mmCIF file of C-alpha atoms in Angstrom:
data_model
loop_
_atom_site.group_PDB
_atom_site.id
_atom_site.type_symbol
_atom_site.label_atom_id
_atom_site.label_comp_id
_atom_site.label_asym_id
_atom_site.label_seq_id
_atom_site.Cartn_x
_atom_site.Cartn_y
_atom_site.Cartn_z
ATOM 1 C CA MET A 7 141.317 133.701 75.366
ATOM 2 C CA GLN A 8 138.589 132.765 77.817
ATOM 3 C CA VAL A 9 135.827 134.691 79.524
ATOM 4 C CA SER A 10 136.772 135.283 83.143
ATOM 5 C CA HIS A 11 133.239 135.298 84.566
ATOM 6 C CA THR A 12 130.499 132.727 84.600
ATOM 7 C CA PRO A 13 127.359 133.786 82.738
ATOM 8 C CA ALA A 14 125.260 133.853 85.924
ATOM 9 C CA ALA A 15 127.672 136.279 87.617
ATOM 10 C CA VAL A 16 127.446 138.900 84.869
ATOM 11 C CA SER A 17 124.362 141.025 84.340
ATOM 12 C CA ALA A 18 123.658 144.393 82.802
ATOM 13 C CA VAL A 19 120.757 146.669 83.591
ATOM 14 C CA PHE A 20 119.988 149.803 81.618
ATOM 15 C CA ASP A 21 117.775 151.613 84.107
ATOM 16 C CA ASP A 22 119.187 155.125 83.828
ATOM 17 C CA PRO A 23 116.406 157.435 82.582
ATOM 18 C CA ASN A 24 118.967 159.434 80.574
ATOM 19 C CA LEU A 25 120.110 156.543 78.380
ATOM 20 C CA ILE A 26 119.168 156.466 74.722
ATOM 21 C CA ALA A 27 119.205 152.942 73.392
ATOM 22 C CA HIS A 28 118.819 153.844 69.733
ATOM 23 C CA ALA A 29 120.533 157.207 69.303
ATOM 24 C CA GLY A 30 121.186 156.302 65.663
ATOM 25 C CA LEU A 31 117.503 156.917 64.996
ATOM 26 C CA VAL A 32 118.013 160.678 65.333
ATOM 27 C CA PRO A 33 119.551 161.196 61.871
ATOM 28 C CA VAL A 34 117.256 158.576 60.343
ATOM 29 C CA LEU A 35 114.104 160.295 61.568
ATOM 30 C CA ARG A 36 115.455 163.745 60.690
ATOM 31 C CA LEU A 37 115.908 162.520 57.132
ATOM 32 C CA ALA A 38 112.383 161.071 57.207
ATOM 33 C CA GLU A 39 111.066 164.464 58.379
ATOM 34 C CA ARG A 40 113.006 166.294 55.671
ATOM 35 C CA CYS A 41 111.578 163.949 53.047
ATOM 36 C CA GLY A 42 108.039 164.500 54.346
ATOM 37 C CA LEU A 43 107.084 161.063 55.676
ATOM 38 C CA SER A 44 104.576 162.388 58.223
ATOM 39 C CA ARG A 45 103.096 164.838 55.723
ATOM 40 C CA LEU A 46 102.692 162.135 53.073
ATOM 41 C CA VAL A 47 101.017 159.763 55.529
ATOM 42 C CA ALA A 48 98.655 162.506 56.719
ATOM 43 C CA GLN A 49 97.723 163.303 53.098
ATOM 44 C CA LYS A 50 97.347 159.785 51.724
ATOM 45 C CA VAL A 51 96.243 157.409 54.499
ATOM 46 C CA ARG A 52 92.617 157.619 55.610
ATOM 47 C CA LEU A 53 91.440 155.006 58.103
ATOM 48 C CA THR A 54 87.710 155.337 57.634
ATOM 49 C CA GLY A 55 85.588 153.279 59.994
ATOM 50 C CA ALA A 56 88.438 152.690 62.457
ATOM 51 C CA LYS A 57 87.232 152.195 66.032
ATOM 52 C CA ASN A 58 88.860 153.069 69.379
ATOM 53 C CA GLY A 59 90.750 156.050 67.958
ATOM 54 C CA ALA A 60 92.880 153.888 65.653
ATOM 55 C CA GLY A 61 92.353 156.404 62.847
ATOM 56 C CA ALA A 62 93.727 159.331 64.870
ATOM 57 C CA ALA A 63 97.340 160.507 64.509
ATOM 58 C CA VAL A 64 98.046 158.096 61.671
ATOM 59 C CA ASP A 65 101.252 159.955 60.795
ATOM 60 C CA ALA A 66 102.690 159.558 64.323
ATOM 61 C CA LYS A 67 101.789 155.867 64.390
ATOM 62 C CA VAL A 68 103.363 155.104 61.019
ATOM 63 C CA THR A 69 106.480 157.067 61.972
ATOM 64 C CA SER A 70 106.701 155.103 65.247
ATOM 65 C CA ILE A 71 106.489 151.822 63.335
ATOM 66 C CA VAL A 72 109.116 152.940 60.816
ATOM 67 C CA ALA A 73 111.422 154.044 63.663
ATOM 68 C CA GLY A 74 110.916 150.719 65.424
ATOM 69 C CA MET A 75 111.720 148.787 62.276
ATOM 70 C CA ALA A 76 114.843 150.896 61.745
ATOM 71 C CA ALA A 77 115.842 150.031 65.321
ATOM 72 C CA GLY A 78 115.431 146.314 64.617
ATOM 73 C CA ALA A 79 111.892 145.631 65.813
ATOM 74 C CA ASP A 80 110.341 142.652 64.096
ATOM 75 C CA SER A 81 107.158 142.332 66.164
ATOM 76 C CA ILE A 82 104.658 144.622 67.827
ATOM 77 C CA ASP A 83 106.157 143.869 71.249
ATOM 78 C CA ASP A 84 109.595 144.976 70.053
ATOM 79 C CA LEU A 85 108.200 148.449 69.330
ATOM 80 C CA GLY A 86 108.164 148.999 73.101
ATOM 81 C CA GLY A 87 111.922 149.590 72.925
ATOM 82 C CA LEU A 88 111.174 153.047 71.565
ATOM 83 C CA ARG A 89 109.749 154.086 74.940
ATOM 84 C CA HIS A 90 112.675 153.092 77.160
ATOM 85 C CA GLY A 91 115.075 155.466 78.848
ATOM 86 C CA ALA A 92 115.245 158.963 77.408
ATOM 87 C CA MET A 93 113.779 158.008 74.031
ATOM 88 C CA PRO A 94 110.491 159.915 74.716
ATOM 89 C CA VAL A 95 112.572 163.023 75.497
ATOM 90 C CA VAL A 96 114.376 162.822 72.160
ATOM 91 C CA PHE A 97 111.363 161.744 70.082
ATOM 92 C CA ALA A 98 107.899 163.231 70.554
ATOM 93 C CA GLY A 99 104.797 161.249 69.752
ATOM 94 C CA ILE A 100 106.055 157.683 70.281
ATOM 95 C CA ARG A 101 103.044 155.381 70.565
ATOM 96 C CA ALA A 102 102.661 152.338 72.811
ATOM 97 C CA PRO A 103 103.010 148.897 71.204
ATOM 98 C CA SER A 104 99.394 148.042 72.052
ATOM 99 C CA THR A 105 98.214 151.214 70.284
ATOM 100 C CA LEU A 106 100.318 150.373 67.235
ATOM 101 C CA GLY A 107 98.999 146.807 67.202
ATOM 102 C CA THR A 108 95.389 148.033 67.278
ATOM 103 C CA PHE A 109 96.256 150.494 64.532
ATOM 104 C CA LEU A 110 97.760 147.803 62.287
ATOM 105 C CA ARG A 111 94.810 145.442 62.835
ATOM 106 C CA THR A 112 92.423 148.044 61.380
ATOM 107 C CA PHE A 113 94.185 147.949 58.012
ATOM 108 C CA THR A 114 92.401 146.611 54.971
ATOM 109 C CA HIS A 115 93.810 146.021 51.511
ATOM 110 C CA GLY A 116 92.793 149.552 50.528
ATOM 111 C CA HIS A 117 94.727 151.014 53.451
ATOM 112 C CA ALA A 118 97.767 148.990 52.428
ATOM 113 C CA LEU A 119 97.475 150.502 48.945
ATOM 114 C CA GLN A 120 97.360 153.982 50.510
ATOM 115 C CA LEU A 121 100.580 153.199 52.375
ATOM 116 C CA HIS A 122 102.058 151.926 49.130
ATOM 117 C CA ALA A 123 101.369 155.316 47.547
ATOM 118 C CA VAL A 124 103.180 156.943 50.485
ATOM 119 C CA HIS A 125 106.046 154.495 50.010
ATOM 120 C CA TRP A 126 106.610 155.436 46.364
ATOM 121 C CA ARG A 127 106.479 159.171 47.002
ATOM 122 C CA PHE A 128 108.732 158.843 50.044
ATOM 123 C CA LEU A 129 111.302 156.839 48.073
ATOM 124 C CA GLY A 130 111.344 159.574 45.446
ATOM 125 C CA ALA A 131 111.940 162.199 48.121
ATOM 126 C CA LEU A 132 114.699 160.071 49.663
ATOM 127 C CA ALA A 133 116.399 159.744 46.299
ATOM 128 C CA ALA A 134 116.232 163.517 45.833
ATOM 129 C CA HIS A 135 117.635 164.233 49.318
ATOM 130 C CA THR A 136 120.398 161.627 49.303
ATOM 131 C CA PRO A 137 122.340 161.704 46.031
ATOM 132 C CA LEU A 138 124.159 158.427 46.595
ATOM 133 C CA LEU A 139 124.858 157.696 42.952
ATOM 134 C CA PRO A 140 126.554 160.515 41.084
ATOM 135 C CA GLY A 141 125.690 160.338 37.420
ATOM 136 C CA SER A 142 122.562 158.311 38.096
ATOM 137 C CA GLY A 143 120.772 160.307 35.414
ATOM 138 C CA GLU A 144 122.922 158.597 32.792
ATOM 139 C CA LYS A 145 121.580 155.591 30.978
ATOM 140 C CA ALA A 146 123.301 152.347 31.953
ATOM 141 C CA PHE A 147 122.891 148.735 30.910
ATOM 142 C CA ILE A 148 123.435 146.308 33.721
ATOM 143 C CA ASP A 149 123.939 142.607 33.185
ATOM 144 C CA VAL A 150 122.317 141.134 36.267
ATOM 145 C CA ASP A 151 122.964 137.536 35.366
ATOM 146 C CA SER A 152 125.337 135.842 32.991
ATOM 147 C CA THR A 153 122.737 134.080 30.902
ATOM 148 C CA HIS A 154 123.989 132.507 27.729
ATOM 149 C CA LYS A 155 121.293 130.910 25.583
ATOM 150 C CA ARG A 156 122.429 128.274 23.144
ATOM 151 C CA VAL A 157 121.322 128.970 19.602
ATOM 152 C CA TYR A 158 121.346 126.763 16.519
ATOM 153 C CA GLY A 159 122.061 127.846 12.981
ATOM 154 C CA ARG A 160 124.140 130.657 11.580
ATOM 155 C CA ALA A 161 121.344 133.142 10.933
ATOM 156 C CA LYS A 162 120.663 134.094 14.566
ATOM 157 C CA GLN A 163 121.620 137.750 14.940
ATOM 158 C CA GLY A 164 123.965 138.425 17.855
ATOM 159 C CA ALA A 165 124.989 134.803 18.371
ATOM 160 C CA GLU A 166 128.700 134.295 18.931
ATOM 161 C CA TYR A 167 131.262 131.742 19.940
ATOM 162 C CA GLY A 168 132.247 133.016 23.361
ATOM 163 C CA ARG A 169 132.790 131.502 26.773
ATOM 164 C CA PHE A 170 131.737 128.053 25.690
ATOM 165 C CA LYS A 171 134.101 126.736 23.041
ATOM 166 C CA GLY A 172 132.398 125.307 20.012
ATOM 167 C CA ILE A 173 128.911 126.385 21.138
ATOM 168 C CA ARG A 174 127.137 129.388 19.664
ATOM 169 C CA THR A 175 125.382 131.370 22.375
ATOM 170 C CA LEU A 176 123.377 134.542 22.560
ATOM 171 C CA HIS A 177 124.123 136.801 25.497
ATOM 172 C CA PRO A 178 121.335 139.335 26.141
ATOM 173 C CA SER A 179 123.793 142.212 26.511
ATOM 174 C CA SER A 180 126.149 141.380 23.690
ATOM 175 C CA PRO A 181 127.120 144.413 21.594
ATOM 176 C CA ARG A 182 124.840 143.323 18.783
ATOM 177 C CA SER A 183 121.740 142.879 20.934
ATOM 178 C CA ALA A 184 122.187 145.905 23.225
ATOM 179 C CA PRO A 185 120.650 149.210 22.153
ATOM 180 C CA PRO A 186 123.057 151.483 20.274
ATOM 181 C CA PRO A 187 124.984 154.022 22.341
ATOM 182 C CA ARG A 188 123.722 157.603 22.443
ATOM 183 C CA GLY A 189 124.773 159.863 19.623
ATOM 184 C CA ARG A 190 124.501 157.328 16.831
#
């Protein structure tokens, strides 16, 4: 199969003011609202000493940055995509990329720690609102890697002849080294 047009002959322009480029952000930002992202930012992040109004509407600015990142923005200029078409009709309070850049440049290490506190609380709220793992309250032992440490001598507790013939190894999650199951 071949393309029937030359690249120069094909162009696309999205200039309709009713188009929404990132309609998938609607459920994402509704979930963020339900989990209290704006409220947490307003409570925890204080930009003291910020000039040019960078400390105002911190919650709207952080939400704009989060929305931009969810839409694939990886630079301040890419955050401008949130203001195209009908996006401002669907989402109130979208900030300009230059405003968001000024806002981010005012951050110090302390402000980053404030955002980190928001991050942890927001993740907890997300986990409570989106039960993706049924039974996640149960204790589970997960073997992330298949480490087998070679051991010498017969007295090492938990060492076995296993995958490697003739070599005694200790696997961190072998039945002898794992904690006992509940109820024993």
